[in-house]
mmCIF file with all atom_site columns, C-alpha atoms in Angstrom:
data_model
loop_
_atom_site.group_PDB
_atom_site.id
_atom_site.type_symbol
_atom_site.label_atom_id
_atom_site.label_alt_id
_atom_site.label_comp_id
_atom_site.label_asym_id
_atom_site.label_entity_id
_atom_site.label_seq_id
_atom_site.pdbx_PDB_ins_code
_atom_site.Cartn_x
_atom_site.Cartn_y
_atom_site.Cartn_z
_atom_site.occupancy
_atom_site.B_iso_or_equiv
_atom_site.pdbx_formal_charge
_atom_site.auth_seq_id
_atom_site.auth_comp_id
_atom_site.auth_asym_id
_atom_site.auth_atom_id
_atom_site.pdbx_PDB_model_num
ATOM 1   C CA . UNK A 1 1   ? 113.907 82.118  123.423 1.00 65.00 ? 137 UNK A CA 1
ATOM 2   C CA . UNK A 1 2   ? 110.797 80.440  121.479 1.00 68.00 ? 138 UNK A CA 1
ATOM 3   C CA . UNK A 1 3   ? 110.112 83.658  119.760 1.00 66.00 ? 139 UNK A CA 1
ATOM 4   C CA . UNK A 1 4   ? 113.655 84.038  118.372 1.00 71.00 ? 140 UNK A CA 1
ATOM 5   C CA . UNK A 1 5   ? 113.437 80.047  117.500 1.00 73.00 ? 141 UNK A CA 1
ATOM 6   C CA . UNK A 1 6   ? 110.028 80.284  116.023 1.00 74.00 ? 142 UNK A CA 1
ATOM 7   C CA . UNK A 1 7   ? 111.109 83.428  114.141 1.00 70.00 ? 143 UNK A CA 1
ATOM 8   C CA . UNK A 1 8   ? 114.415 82.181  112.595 1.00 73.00 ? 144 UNK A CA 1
ATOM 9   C CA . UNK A 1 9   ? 112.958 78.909  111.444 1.00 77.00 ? 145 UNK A CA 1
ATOM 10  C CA . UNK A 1 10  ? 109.870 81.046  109.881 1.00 76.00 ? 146 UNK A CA 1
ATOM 11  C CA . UNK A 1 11  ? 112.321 83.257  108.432 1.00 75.00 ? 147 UNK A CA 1
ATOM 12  C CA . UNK A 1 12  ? 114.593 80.389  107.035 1.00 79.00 ? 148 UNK A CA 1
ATOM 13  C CA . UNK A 1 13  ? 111.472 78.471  105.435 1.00 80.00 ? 149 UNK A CA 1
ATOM 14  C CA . UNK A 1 14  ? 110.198 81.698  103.756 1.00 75.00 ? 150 UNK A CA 1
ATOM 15  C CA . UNK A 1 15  ? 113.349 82.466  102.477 1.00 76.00 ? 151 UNK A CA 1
ATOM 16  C CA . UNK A 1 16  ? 113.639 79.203  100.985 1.00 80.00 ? 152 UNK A CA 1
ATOM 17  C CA . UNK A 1 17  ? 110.345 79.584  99.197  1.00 78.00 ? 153 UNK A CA 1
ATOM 18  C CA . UNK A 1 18  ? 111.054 83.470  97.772  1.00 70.00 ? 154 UNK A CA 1
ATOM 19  C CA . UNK A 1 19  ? 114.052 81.434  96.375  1.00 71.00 ? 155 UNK A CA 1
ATOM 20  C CA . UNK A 1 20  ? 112.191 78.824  94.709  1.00 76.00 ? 156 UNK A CA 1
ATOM 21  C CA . UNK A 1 21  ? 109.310 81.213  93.151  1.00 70.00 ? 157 UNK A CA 1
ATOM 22  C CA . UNK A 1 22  ? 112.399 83.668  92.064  1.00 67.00 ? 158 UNK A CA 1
ATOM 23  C CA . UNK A 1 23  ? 114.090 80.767  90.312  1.00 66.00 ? 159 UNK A CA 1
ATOM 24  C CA . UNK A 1 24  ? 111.049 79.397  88.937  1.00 70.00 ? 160 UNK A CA 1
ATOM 25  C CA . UNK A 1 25  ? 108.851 82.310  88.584  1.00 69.00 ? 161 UNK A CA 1
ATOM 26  C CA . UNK A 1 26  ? 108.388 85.108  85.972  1.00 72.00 ? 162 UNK A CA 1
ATOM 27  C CA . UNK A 1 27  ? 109.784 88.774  85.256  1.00 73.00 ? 163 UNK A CA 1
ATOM 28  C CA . UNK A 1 28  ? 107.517 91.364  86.020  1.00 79.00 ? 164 UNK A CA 1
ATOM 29  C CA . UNK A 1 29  ? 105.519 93.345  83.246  1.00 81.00 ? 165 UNK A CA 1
ATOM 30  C CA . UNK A 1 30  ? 107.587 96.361  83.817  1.00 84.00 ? 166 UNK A CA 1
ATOM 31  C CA . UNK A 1 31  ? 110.461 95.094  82.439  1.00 82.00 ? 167 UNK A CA 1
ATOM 32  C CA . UNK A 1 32  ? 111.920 96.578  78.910  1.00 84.00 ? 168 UNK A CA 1
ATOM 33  C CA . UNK A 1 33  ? 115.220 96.599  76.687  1.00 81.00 ? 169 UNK A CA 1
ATOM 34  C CA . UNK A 1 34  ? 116.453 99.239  78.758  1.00 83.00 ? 170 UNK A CA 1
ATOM 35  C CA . UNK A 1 35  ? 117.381 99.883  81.885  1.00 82.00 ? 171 UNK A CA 1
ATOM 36  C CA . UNK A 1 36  ? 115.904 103.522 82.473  1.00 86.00 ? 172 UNK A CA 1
ATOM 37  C CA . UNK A 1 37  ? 112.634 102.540 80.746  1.00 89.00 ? 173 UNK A CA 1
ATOM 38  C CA . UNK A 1 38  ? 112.487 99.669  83.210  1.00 87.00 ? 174 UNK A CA 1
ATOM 39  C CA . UNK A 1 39  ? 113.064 102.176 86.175  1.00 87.00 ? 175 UNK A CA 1
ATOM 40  C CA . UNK A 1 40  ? 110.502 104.259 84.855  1.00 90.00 ? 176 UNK A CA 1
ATOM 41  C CA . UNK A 1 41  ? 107.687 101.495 83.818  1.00 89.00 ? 177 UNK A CA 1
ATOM 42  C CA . UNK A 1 42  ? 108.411 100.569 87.469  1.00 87.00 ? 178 UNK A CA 1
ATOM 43  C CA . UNK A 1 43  ? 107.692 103.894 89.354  1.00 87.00 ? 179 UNK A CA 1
ATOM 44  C CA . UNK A 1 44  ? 104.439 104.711 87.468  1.00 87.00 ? 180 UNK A CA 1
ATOM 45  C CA . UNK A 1 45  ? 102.751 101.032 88.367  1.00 86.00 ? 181 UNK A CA 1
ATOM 46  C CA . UNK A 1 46  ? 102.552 101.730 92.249  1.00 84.00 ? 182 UNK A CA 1
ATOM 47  C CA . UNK A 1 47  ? 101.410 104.706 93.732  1.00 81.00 ? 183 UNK A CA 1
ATOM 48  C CA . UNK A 1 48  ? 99.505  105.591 96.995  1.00 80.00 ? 184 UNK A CA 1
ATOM 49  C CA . UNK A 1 49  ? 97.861  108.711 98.326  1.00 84.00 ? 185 UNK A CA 1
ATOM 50  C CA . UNK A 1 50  ? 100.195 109.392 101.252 1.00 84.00 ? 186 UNK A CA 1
ATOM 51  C CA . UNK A 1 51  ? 103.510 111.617 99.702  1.00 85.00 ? 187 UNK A CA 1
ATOM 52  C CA . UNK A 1 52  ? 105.947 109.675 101.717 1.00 84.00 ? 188 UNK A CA 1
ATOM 53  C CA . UNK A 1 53  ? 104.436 106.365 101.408 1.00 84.00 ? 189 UNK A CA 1
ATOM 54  C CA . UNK A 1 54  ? 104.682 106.897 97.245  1.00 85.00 ? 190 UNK A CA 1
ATOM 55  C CA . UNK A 1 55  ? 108.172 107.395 97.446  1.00 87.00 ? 191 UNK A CA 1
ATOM 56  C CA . UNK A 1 56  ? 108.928 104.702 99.642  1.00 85.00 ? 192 UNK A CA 1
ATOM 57  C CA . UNK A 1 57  ? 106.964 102.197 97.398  1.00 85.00 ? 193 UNK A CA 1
ATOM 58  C CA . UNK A 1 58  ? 108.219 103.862 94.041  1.00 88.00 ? 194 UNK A CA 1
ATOM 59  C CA . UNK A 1 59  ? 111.874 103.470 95.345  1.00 87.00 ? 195 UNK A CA 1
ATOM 60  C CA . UNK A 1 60  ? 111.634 99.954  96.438  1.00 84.00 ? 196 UNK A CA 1
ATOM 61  C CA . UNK A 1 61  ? 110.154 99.295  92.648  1.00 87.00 ? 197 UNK A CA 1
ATOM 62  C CA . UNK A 1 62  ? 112.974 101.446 90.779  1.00 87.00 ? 198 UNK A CA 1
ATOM 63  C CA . UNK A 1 63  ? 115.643 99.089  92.629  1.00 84.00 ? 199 UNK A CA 1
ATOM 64  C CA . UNK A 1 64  ? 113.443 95.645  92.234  1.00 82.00 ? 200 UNK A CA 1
ATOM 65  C CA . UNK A 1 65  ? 113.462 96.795  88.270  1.00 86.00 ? 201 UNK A CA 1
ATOM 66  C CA . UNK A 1 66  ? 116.983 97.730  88.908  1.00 85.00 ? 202 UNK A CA 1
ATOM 67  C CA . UNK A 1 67  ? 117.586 94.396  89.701  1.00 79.00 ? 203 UNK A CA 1
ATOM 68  C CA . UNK A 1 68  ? 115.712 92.557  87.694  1.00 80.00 ? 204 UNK A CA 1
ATOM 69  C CA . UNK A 1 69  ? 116.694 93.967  84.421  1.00 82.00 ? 205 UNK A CA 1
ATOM 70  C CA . UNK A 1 70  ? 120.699 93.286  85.367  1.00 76.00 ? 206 UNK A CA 1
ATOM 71  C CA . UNK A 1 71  ? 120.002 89.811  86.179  1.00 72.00 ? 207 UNK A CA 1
ATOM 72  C CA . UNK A 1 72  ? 117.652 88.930  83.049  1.00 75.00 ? 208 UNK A CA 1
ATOM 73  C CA . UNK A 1 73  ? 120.611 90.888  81.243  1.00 75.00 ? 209 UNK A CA 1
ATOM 74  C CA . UNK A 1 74  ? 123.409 89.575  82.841  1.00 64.00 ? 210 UNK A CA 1
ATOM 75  C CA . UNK A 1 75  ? 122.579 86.413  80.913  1.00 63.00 ? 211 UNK A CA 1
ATOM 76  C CA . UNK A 1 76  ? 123.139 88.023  77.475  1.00 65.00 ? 212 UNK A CA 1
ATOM 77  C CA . UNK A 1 77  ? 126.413 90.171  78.310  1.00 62.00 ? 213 UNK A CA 1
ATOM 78  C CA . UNK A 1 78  ? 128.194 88.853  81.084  1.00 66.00 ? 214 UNK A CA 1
ATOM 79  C CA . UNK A 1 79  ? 130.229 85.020  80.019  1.00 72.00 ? 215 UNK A CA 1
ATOM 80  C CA . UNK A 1 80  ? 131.477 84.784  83.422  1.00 75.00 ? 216 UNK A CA 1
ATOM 81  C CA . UNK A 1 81  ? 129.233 82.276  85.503  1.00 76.00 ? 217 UNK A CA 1
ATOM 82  C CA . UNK A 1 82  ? 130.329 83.380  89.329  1.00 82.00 ? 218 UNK A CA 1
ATOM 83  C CA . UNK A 1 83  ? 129.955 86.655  88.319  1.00 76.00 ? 219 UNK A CA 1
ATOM 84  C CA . UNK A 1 84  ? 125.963 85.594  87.062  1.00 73.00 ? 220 UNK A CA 1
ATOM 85  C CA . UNK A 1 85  ? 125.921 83.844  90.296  1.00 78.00 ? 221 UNK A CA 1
ATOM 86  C CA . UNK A 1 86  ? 126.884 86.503  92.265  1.00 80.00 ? 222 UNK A CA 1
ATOM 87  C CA . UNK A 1 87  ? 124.050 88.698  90.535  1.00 74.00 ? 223 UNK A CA 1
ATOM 88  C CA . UNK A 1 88  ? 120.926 86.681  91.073  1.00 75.00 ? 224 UNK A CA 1
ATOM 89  C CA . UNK A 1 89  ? 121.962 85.781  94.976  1.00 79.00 ? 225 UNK A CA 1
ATOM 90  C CA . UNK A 1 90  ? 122.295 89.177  95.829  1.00 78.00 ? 226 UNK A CA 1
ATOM 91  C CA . UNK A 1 91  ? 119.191 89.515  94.214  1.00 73.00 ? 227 UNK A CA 1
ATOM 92  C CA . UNK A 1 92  ? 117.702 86.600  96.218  1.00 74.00 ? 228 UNK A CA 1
ATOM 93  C CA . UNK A 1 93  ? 119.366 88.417  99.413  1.00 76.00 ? 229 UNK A CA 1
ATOM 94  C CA . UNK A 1 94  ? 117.853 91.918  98.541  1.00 71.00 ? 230 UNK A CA 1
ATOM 95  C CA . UNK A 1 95  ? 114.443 90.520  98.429  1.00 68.00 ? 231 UNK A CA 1
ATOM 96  C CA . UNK A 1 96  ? 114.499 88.185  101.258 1.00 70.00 ? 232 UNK A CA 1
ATOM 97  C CA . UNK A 1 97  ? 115.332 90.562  103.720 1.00 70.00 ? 233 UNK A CA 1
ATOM 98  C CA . UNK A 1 98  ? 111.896 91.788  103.712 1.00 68.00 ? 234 UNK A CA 1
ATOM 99  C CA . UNK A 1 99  ? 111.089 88.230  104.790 1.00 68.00 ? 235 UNK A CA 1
ATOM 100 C CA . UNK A 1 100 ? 113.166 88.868  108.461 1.00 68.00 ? 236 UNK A CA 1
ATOM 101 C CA . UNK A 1 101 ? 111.043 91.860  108.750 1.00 71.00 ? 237 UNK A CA 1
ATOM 102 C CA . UNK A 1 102 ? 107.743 90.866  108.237 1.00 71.00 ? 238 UNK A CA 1
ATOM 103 C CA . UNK A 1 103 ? 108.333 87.817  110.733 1.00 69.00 ? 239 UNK A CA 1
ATOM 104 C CA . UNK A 1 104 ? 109.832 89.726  113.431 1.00 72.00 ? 240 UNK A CA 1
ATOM 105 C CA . UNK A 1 105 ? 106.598 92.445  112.850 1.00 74.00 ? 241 UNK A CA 1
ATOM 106 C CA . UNK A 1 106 ? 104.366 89.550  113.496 1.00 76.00 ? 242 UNK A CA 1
ATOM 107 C CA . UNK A 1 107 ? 105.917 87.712  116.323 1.00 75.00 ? 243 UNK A CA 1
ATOM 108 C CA . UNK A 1 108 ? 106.331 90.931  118.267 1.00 76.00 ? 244 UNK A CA 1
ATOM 109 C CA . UNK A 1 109 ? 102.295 91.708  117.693 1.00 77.00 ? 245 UNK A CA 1
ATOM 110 C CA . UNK A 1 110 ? 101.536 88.407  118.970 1.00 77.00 ? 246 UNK A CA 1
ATOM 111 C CA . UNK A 1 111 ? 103.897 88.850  121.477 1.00 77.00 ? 247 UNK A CA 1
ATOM 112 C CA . UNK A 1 112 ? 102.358 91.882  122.801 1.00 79.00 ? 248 UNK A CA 1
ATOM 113 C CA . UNK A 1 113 ? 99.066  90.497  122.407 1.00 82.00 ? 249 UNK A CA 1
ATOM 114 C CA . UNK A 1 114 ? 100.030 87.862  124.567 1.00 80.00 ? 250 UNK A CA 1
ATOM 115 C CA . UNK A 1 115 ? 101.346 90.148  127.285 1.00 80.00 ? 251 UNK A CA 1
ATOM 116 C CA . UNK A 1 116 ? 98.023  92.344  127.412 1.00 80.00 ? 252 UNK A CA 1
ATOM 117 C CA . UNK A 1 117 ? 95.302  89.154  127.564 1.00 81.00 ? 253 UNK A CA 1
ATOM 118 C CA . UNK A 1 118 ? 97.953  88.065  130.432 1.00 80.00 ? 254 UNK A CA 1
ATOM 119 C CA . UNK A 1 119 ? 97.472  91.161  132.212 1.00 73.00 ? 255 UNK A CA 1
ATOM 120 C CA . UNK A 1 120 ? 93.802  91.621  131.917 1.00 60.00 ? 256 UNK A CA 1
#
């Protein structure tokens, strides 16, 4: 029951600070004018020797550009202020999920570290 505890609050406080450096960061280099370019731009600036692992990284890019280029251009095209809200927190969402995975990763390593020391 600590685990899930210790894992939720984890979660919630590095959630919290993807939101603040999203809100008060900066647009990656990749961006451009248009949306394809910025799809593109994306996929060539990661790459990895493993096939799979390239295409997993290179989609993940192509739909953070995605992303990124409709909520920097929201701002420009779209008058309706919800609808601008709406963008950027499922934005925030998108990218913070990745957050709940990377803590539940780790507490289940220490976890199972814990369980072998306790049986040797």
């Amino acid at each position: 029951m600590a685990r899930e505890w210790s894992i939720n609050i984890m979660a919630l406080l590095l959630i919290l600070v993807v939101l603040y450096l999203y809100y008060s960061g900066y647009a990656p280099d990749y961006l451009s004018d248009g949306l394809g370019e910025s799809v593109l731009n994306a996929s060539n600036s990661i790459s990895s020797e493993c096939r799979y692992t390239n295409k997993i990284l290179k989609i993940e890019k192509e739909i953070d550009a995605a992303f990124w280029w409709v909520v920097i251009n929201s701002g420009d095209q779209i008058d309706y202020r919800p609808l601008k809200i709406a963008s950027w927190s499922l934005f925030l969402l998108f990218n913070s999920l990745a957050i709940l995975g990377i803590n539940r990763f780790i507490a289940q390593i220490v976890h199972m570290i814990d369980q072998i020391f306790k049986r040797g």
